[in-house]
N, CA, C and O atoms as a DFTB+ gen file, in Angstrom:
324 C
 N C O
     1  1     247.027     -89.574      -1.525
     2  2     245.803     -88.873      -1.875
     3  2     245.004     -88.547      -0.615
     4  3     245.047     -89.283       0.370
     5  1     244.286     -87.447      -0.662
     6  2     243.292     -87.111       0.358
     7  2     241.972     -86.847      -0.352
     8  3     241.956     -86.416      -1.505
     9  1     240.870     -87.103       0.333
    10  2     239.550     -86.831      -0.225
    11  2     239.235     -85.352      -0.005
    12  3     239.192     -84.885       1.133
    13  1     239.016     -84.623      -1.092
    14  2     238.690     -83.198      -1.007
    15  2     237.189     -82.962      -1.086
    16  3     236.672     -82.023      -0.481
    17  1     236.484     -83.818      -1.835
    18  2     235.027     -83.713      -1.988
    19  2     234.442     -85.106      -2.071
    20  3     235.067     -86.033      -2.587
    21  1     233.214     -85.238      -1.547
    22  2     232.505     -86.513      -1.645
    23  2     231.006     -86.248      -1.628
    24  3     230.493     -85.563      -0.744
    25  1     230.309     -86.803      -2.622
    26  2     228.866     -86.672      -2.715
    27  2     228.277     -88.054      -2.971
    28  3     228.727     -88.770      -3.866
    29  1     227.275     -88.427      -2.187
    30  2     226.630     -89.731      -2.338
    31  2     225.135     -89.526      -2.503
    32  3     224.516     -88.759      -1.765
    33  1     224.558     -90.224      -3.485
    34  2     223.118     -90.174      -3.696
    35  2     222.564     -91.576      -3.468
    36  3     222.898     -92.514      -4.193
    37  1     221.718     -91.707      -2.459
    38  2     221.054     -92.971      -2.168
    39  2     219.725     -92.982      -2.914
    40  3     218.842     -92.175      -2.625
    41  1     219.581     -93.889      -3.866
    42  2     218.411     -93.912      -4.736
    43  2     217.363     -94.890      -4.228
    44  3     216.167     -94.597      -4.244
    45  1     217.820     -96.054      -3.777
    46  2     216.898     -97.089      -3.310
    47  2     217.626     -97.960      -2.306
    48  3     218.853     -98.060      -2.335
    49  1     216.869     -98.594      -1.413
    50  2     217.501     -99.424      -0.396
    51  2     218.092    -100.694      -1.002
    52  3     217.653    -101.172      -2.048
    53  1     219.096    -101.223      -0.314
    54  2     219.725    -102.484      -0.683
    55  2     219.450    -103.455       0.458
    56  3     219.751    -103.172       1.618
    57  1     218.876    -104.598       0.114
    58  2     218.470    -105.582       1.120
    59  2     219.558    -106.644       1.288
    60  3     220.079    -107.174       0.307
    61  1     219.892    -106.946       2.545
    62  2     220.847    -108.011       2.867
    63  2     220.089    -109.299       3.098
    64  3     219.011    -109.235       3.688
    65  1     220.553    -110.450       2.690
    66  2     221.778    -110.664       1.914
    67  2     221.524    -110.409       0.440
    68  3     220.378    -110.343      -0.004
    69  1     222.570    -110.272      -0.288
    70  2     222.477    -110.055      -1.724
    71  2     223.824    -109.693      -2.296
    72  3     224.809    -109.563      -1.570
    73  1     223.858    -109.532      -3.587
    74  2     225.090    -109.168      -4.278
    75  2     224.958    -107.755      -4.817
    76  3     223.978    -107.412      -5.477
    77  1     225.947    -106.954      -4.528
    78  2     225.990    -105.575      -5.008
    79  2     227.150    -105.451      -5.985
    80  3     228.289    -105.775      -5.650
    81  1     226.856    -104.982      -7.189
    82  2     227.902    -104.733      -8.182
    83  2     228.310    -103.276      -8.075
    84  3     227.463    -102.384      -8.114
    85  1     229.605    -103.031      -7.940
    86  2     230.139    -101.679      -7.821
    87  2     230.955    -101.377      -9.072
    88  3     231.880    -102.111      -9.420
    89  1     230.597    -100.292      -9.734
    90  2     231.300     -99.843     -10.924
    91  2     231.996     -98.527     -10.581
    92  3     231.360     -97.599     -10.080
    93  1     233.285     -98.445     -10.848
    94  2     234.070     -97.247     -10.529
    95  2     234.851     -96.802     -11.750
    96  3     235.231     -97.612     -12.595
    97  1     235.084     -95.498     -11.828
    98  2     235.880     -94.969     -12.915
    99  2     236.374     -93.579     -12.606
   100  3     235.995     -92.971     -11.605
   101  1     237.217     -93.092     -13.471
   102  2     237.774     -91.744     -13.352
   103  2     236.983     -90.835     -14.285
   104  3     236.839     -91.131     -15.471
   105  1     236.472     -89.732     -13.750
   106  2     235.674     -88.801     -14.555
   107  2     236.494     -87.645     -15.111
   108  3     236.153     -87.083     -16.152
   109  1     237.570     -87.291     -14.422
   110  2     238.434     -86.210     -14.908
   111  2     239.782     -86.295     -14.223
   112  3     239.911     -86.842     -13.127
   113  1     240.783     -85.743     -14.889
   114  2     242.138     -85.716     -14.338
   115  2     242.635     -84.282     -14.389
   116  3     242.657     -83.661     -15.451
   117  1     243.028     -83.766     -13.246
   118  2     243.586     -82.419     -13.172
   119  2     245.080     -82.477     -12.954
   120  3     245.699     -83.531     -13.094
   121  1     245.656     -81.342     -12.611
   122  2     247.104     -81.287     -12.366
   123  2     247.484     -82.092     -11.126
   124  3     248.466     -82.835     -11.141
   125  1     246.708     -81.944     -10.057
   126  2     247.004     -82.635      -8.803
   127  2     245.803     -83.415      -8.277
   128  3     245.869     -84.006      -7.200
   129  1     244.710     -83.417      -9.031
   130  2     243.488     -84.046      -8.531
   131  2     242.878     -84.994      -9.560
   132  3     243.175     -84.932     -10.753
   133  1     242.018     -85.869      -9.054
   134  2     241.335     -86.846      -9.891
   135  2     239.877     -86.887      -9.453
   136  3     239.583     -86.983      -8.262
   137  1     238.966     -86.815     -10.417
   138  2     237.543     -86.995     -10.141
   139  2     237.185     -88.460     -10.309
   140  3     237.570     -89.089     -11.295
   141  1     236.452     -89.004      -9.350
   142  2     236.051     -90.406      -9.371
   143  2     234.532     -90.510      -9.338
   144  3     233.861     -89.672      -8.736
   145  1     233.996     -91.532      -9.982
   146  2     232.561     -91.803      -9.941
   147  2     232.332     -93.284      -9.633
   148  3     233.123     -94.142     -10.022
   149  1     231.241     -93.562      -8.931
   150  2     230.862     -94.934      -8.617
   151  2     229.361     -95.105      -8.799
   152  3     228.582     -94.167      -8.629
   153  1     228.978     -96.328      -9.148
   154  2     227.576     -96.747      -9.192
   155  2     227.464     -98.061      -8.438
   156  3     228.323     -98.933      -8.567
   157  1     226.413     -98.200      -7.656
   158  2     226.085     -99.469      -7.011
   159  2     224.803     -99.976      -7.634
   160  3     223.809     -99.254      -7.702
   161  1     224.826    -101.225      -8.092
   162  2     223.663    -101.836      -8.738
   163  2     223.386    -103.203      -8.134
   164  3     224.306    -103.935      -7.768
   165  1     222.109    -103.533      -8.036
   166  2     221.667    -104.857      -7.607
   167  2     220.803    -105.410      -8.739
   168  3     219.785    -104.820      -9.101
   169  1     221.217    -106.534      -9.287
   170  2     220.527    -107.159     -10.425
   171  2     220.289    -106.148     -11.545
   172  3     219.233    -106.142     -12.178
   173  1     221.288    -105.293     -11.780
   174  2     221.219    -104.312     -12.852
   175  2     220.487    -103.029     -12.520
   176  3     220.478    -102.097     -13.323
   177  1     219.866    -102.965     -11.338
   178  2     219.094    -101.786     -10.944
   179  2     219.979    -100.838     -10.139
   180  3     220.578    -101.232      -9.138
   181  1     220.055     -99.579     -10.587
   182  2     220.866     -98.580      -9.913
   183  2     220.311     -98.283      -8.524
   184  3     219.135     -97.954      -8.371
   185  1     221.170     -98.402      -7.519
   186  2     220.760     -98.169      -6.127
   187  2     221.417     -96.944      -5.508
   188  3     220.846     -96.315      -4.618
   189  1     222.626     -96.599      -5.978
   190  2     223.346     -95.471      -5.397
   191  2     224.418     -94.992      -6.360
   192  3     224.961     -95.770      -7.144
   193  1     224.718     -93.696      -6.290
   194  2     225.828     -93.134      -7.050
   195  2     226.692     -92.303      -6.112
   196  3     226.232     -91.824      -5.076
   197  1     227.941     -92.144      -6.494
   198  2     228.851     -91.311      -5.710
   199  2     229.801     -90.606      -6.662
   200  3     230.129     -91.111      -7.735
   201  1     230.229     -89.436      -6.244
   202  2     231.242     -88.682      -6.982
   203  2     232.198     -88.092      -5.954
   204  3     231.775     -87.616      -4.901
   205  1     233.471     -88.127      -6.265
   206  2     234.455     -87.590      -5.330
   207  2     235.617     -86.975      -6.088
   208  3     235.817     -87.220      -7.277
   209  1     236.371     -86.173      -5.365
   210  2     237.612     -85.613      -5.882
   211  2     238.683     -85.945      -4.858
   212  3     238.545     -85.651      -3.670
   213  1     239.759     -86.567      -5.346
   214  2     240.904     -86.847      -4.484
   215  2     242.082     -86.022      -4.982
   216  3     242.229     -85.785      -6.181
   217  1     242.913     -85.592      -4.046
   218  2     244.039     -84.723      -4.373
   219  2     245.332     -85.381      -3.915
   220  3     245.444     -85.832      -2.775
   221  1     246.314     -85.432      -4.823
   222  2     247.640     -85.924      -4.478
   223  2     248.301     -84.903      -3.570
   224  3     248.246     -83.703      -3.841
   225  1     248.922     -85.361      -2.504
   226  2     249.602     -84.424      -1.616
   227  2     251.055     -84.826      -1.411
   228  3     251.428     -85.994      -1.522
   229  1     251.852     -83.824      -1.112
   230  2     253.220     -84.024      -0.644
   231  2     253.090     -84.137       0.870
   232  3     252.824     -83.143       1.547
   233  1     253.276     -85.335       1.402
   234  2     253.010     -85.555       2.828
   235  2     253.966     -84.774       3.726
   236  3     253.603     -84.433       4.852
   237  1     255.166     -84.486       3.260
   238  2     256.104     -83.711       4.077
   239  2     255.681     -82.245       4.162
   240  3     255.763     -81.626       5.223
   241  1     255.225     -81.694       3.028
   242  2     254.826     -80.284       2.982
   243  2     253.362     -80.068       3.329
   244  3     252.946     -78.945       3.613
   245  1     252.559     -81.168       3.305
   246  2     251.123     -81.095       3.578
   247  2     250.420     -80.164       2.593
   248  3     249.510     -79.422       2.961
   249  1     250.862     -80.217       1.328
   250  2     250.274     -79.404       0.262
   251  2     250.040     -80.289      -0.954
   252  3     250.628     -81.363      -1.077
   253  1     249.168     -79.822      -1.858
   254  2     248.921     -80.592      -3.074
   255  2     250.203     -80.704      -3.891
   256  3     251.077     -79.838      -3.842
   257  1     250.285     -81.804      -4.645
   258  2     251.452     -82.052      -5.488
   259  2     250.972     -82.571      -6.832
   260  3     249.960     -83.271      -6.890
   261  1     251.665     -82.250      -7.907
   262  2     251.248     -82.729      -9.231
   263  2     251.270     -84.257      -9.294
   264  3     252.087     -84.909      -8.643
   265  1     250.356     -84.811     -10.089
   266  2     250.346     -86.247     -10.305
   267  2     251.621     -86.645     -11.036
   268  3     252.039     -85.965     -11.973
   269  1     252.239     -87.740     -10.615
   270  2     253.412     -88.222     -11.338
   271  2     252.956     -88.937     -12.612
   272  3     251.772     -89.234     -12.771
   273  1     253.889     -89.209     -13.509
   274  2     253.553     -89.790     -14.811
   275  2     252.907     -91.163     -14.693
   276  3     251.975     -91.471     -15.437
   277  1     253.382     -91.987     -13.777
   278  2     252.834     -93.337     -13.607
   279  2     251.388     -93.259     -13.127
   280  3     250.520     -93.962     -13.645
   281  1     251.130     -92.409     -12.141
   282  2     249.771     -92.253     -11.616
   283  2     248.843     -91.680     -12.680
   284  3     247.719     -92.152     -12.846
   285  1     249.310     -90.669     -13.397
   286  2     248.488     -90.058     -14.451
   287  2     248.130     -91.096     -15.519
   288  3     246.981     -91.160     -15.956
   289  1     249.099     -91.904     -15.938
   290  2     248.846     -92.927     -16.957
   291  2     247.829     -93.949     -16.460
   292  3     246.954     -94.369     -17.218
   293  1     247.934     -94.348     -15.210
   294  2     246.985     -95.321     -14.652
   295  2     245.587     -94.712     -14.604
   296  3     244.614     -95.376     -14.960
   297  1     245.475     -93.476     -14.175
   298  2     244.168     -92.813     -14.102
   299  2     243.570     -92.644     -15.507
   300  3     242.364     -92.810     -15.691
   301  1     244.403     -92.317     -16.485
   302  2     243.917     -92.188     -17.861
   303  2     243.338     -93.504     -18.376
   304  3     242.391     -93.502     -19.162
   305  1     243.903     -94.618     -17.936
   306  2     243.399     -95.929     -18.369
   307  2     242.030     -96.245     -17.765
   308  3     241.342     -97.155     -18.229
   309  1     241.635     -95.502     -16.740
   310  2     240.361     -95.740     -16.051
   311  2     239.308     -94.680     -16.375
   312  3     238.233     -94.676     -15.774
   313  1     239.604     -93.782     -17.317
   314  2     238.644     -92.736     -17.692
   315  2     237.364     -93.328     -18.249
   316  3     237.391     -94.254     -19.059
   317  1     236.248     -92.783     -17.805
   318  2     234.934     -93.183     -18.319
   319  2     234.319     -92.021     -19.068
   320  3     234.649     -90.862     -18.817
   321  1     233.431     -92.334     -19.983
   322  2     232.804     -91.276     -20.797
   323  2     231.845     -90.438     -19.991
   324  3     231.238     -89.510     -20.525
């Protein structure tokens, strides 16, 4: 995979030391790409969000390649509403 897009929204500062809970999921599945979303929370309070698109590539050809069945099934298991 390569990162094709990445967007991060910083909502509030996070103070060290502390515990940060990171929630990740798949927002969409395309032919060769996957949309990902993340949330960072401290004590339940949203501190940051991120959205990205990663693309499967054929490393020999340096071009996008369709997701294989195993990868697609794994990504489907991580879909969020």
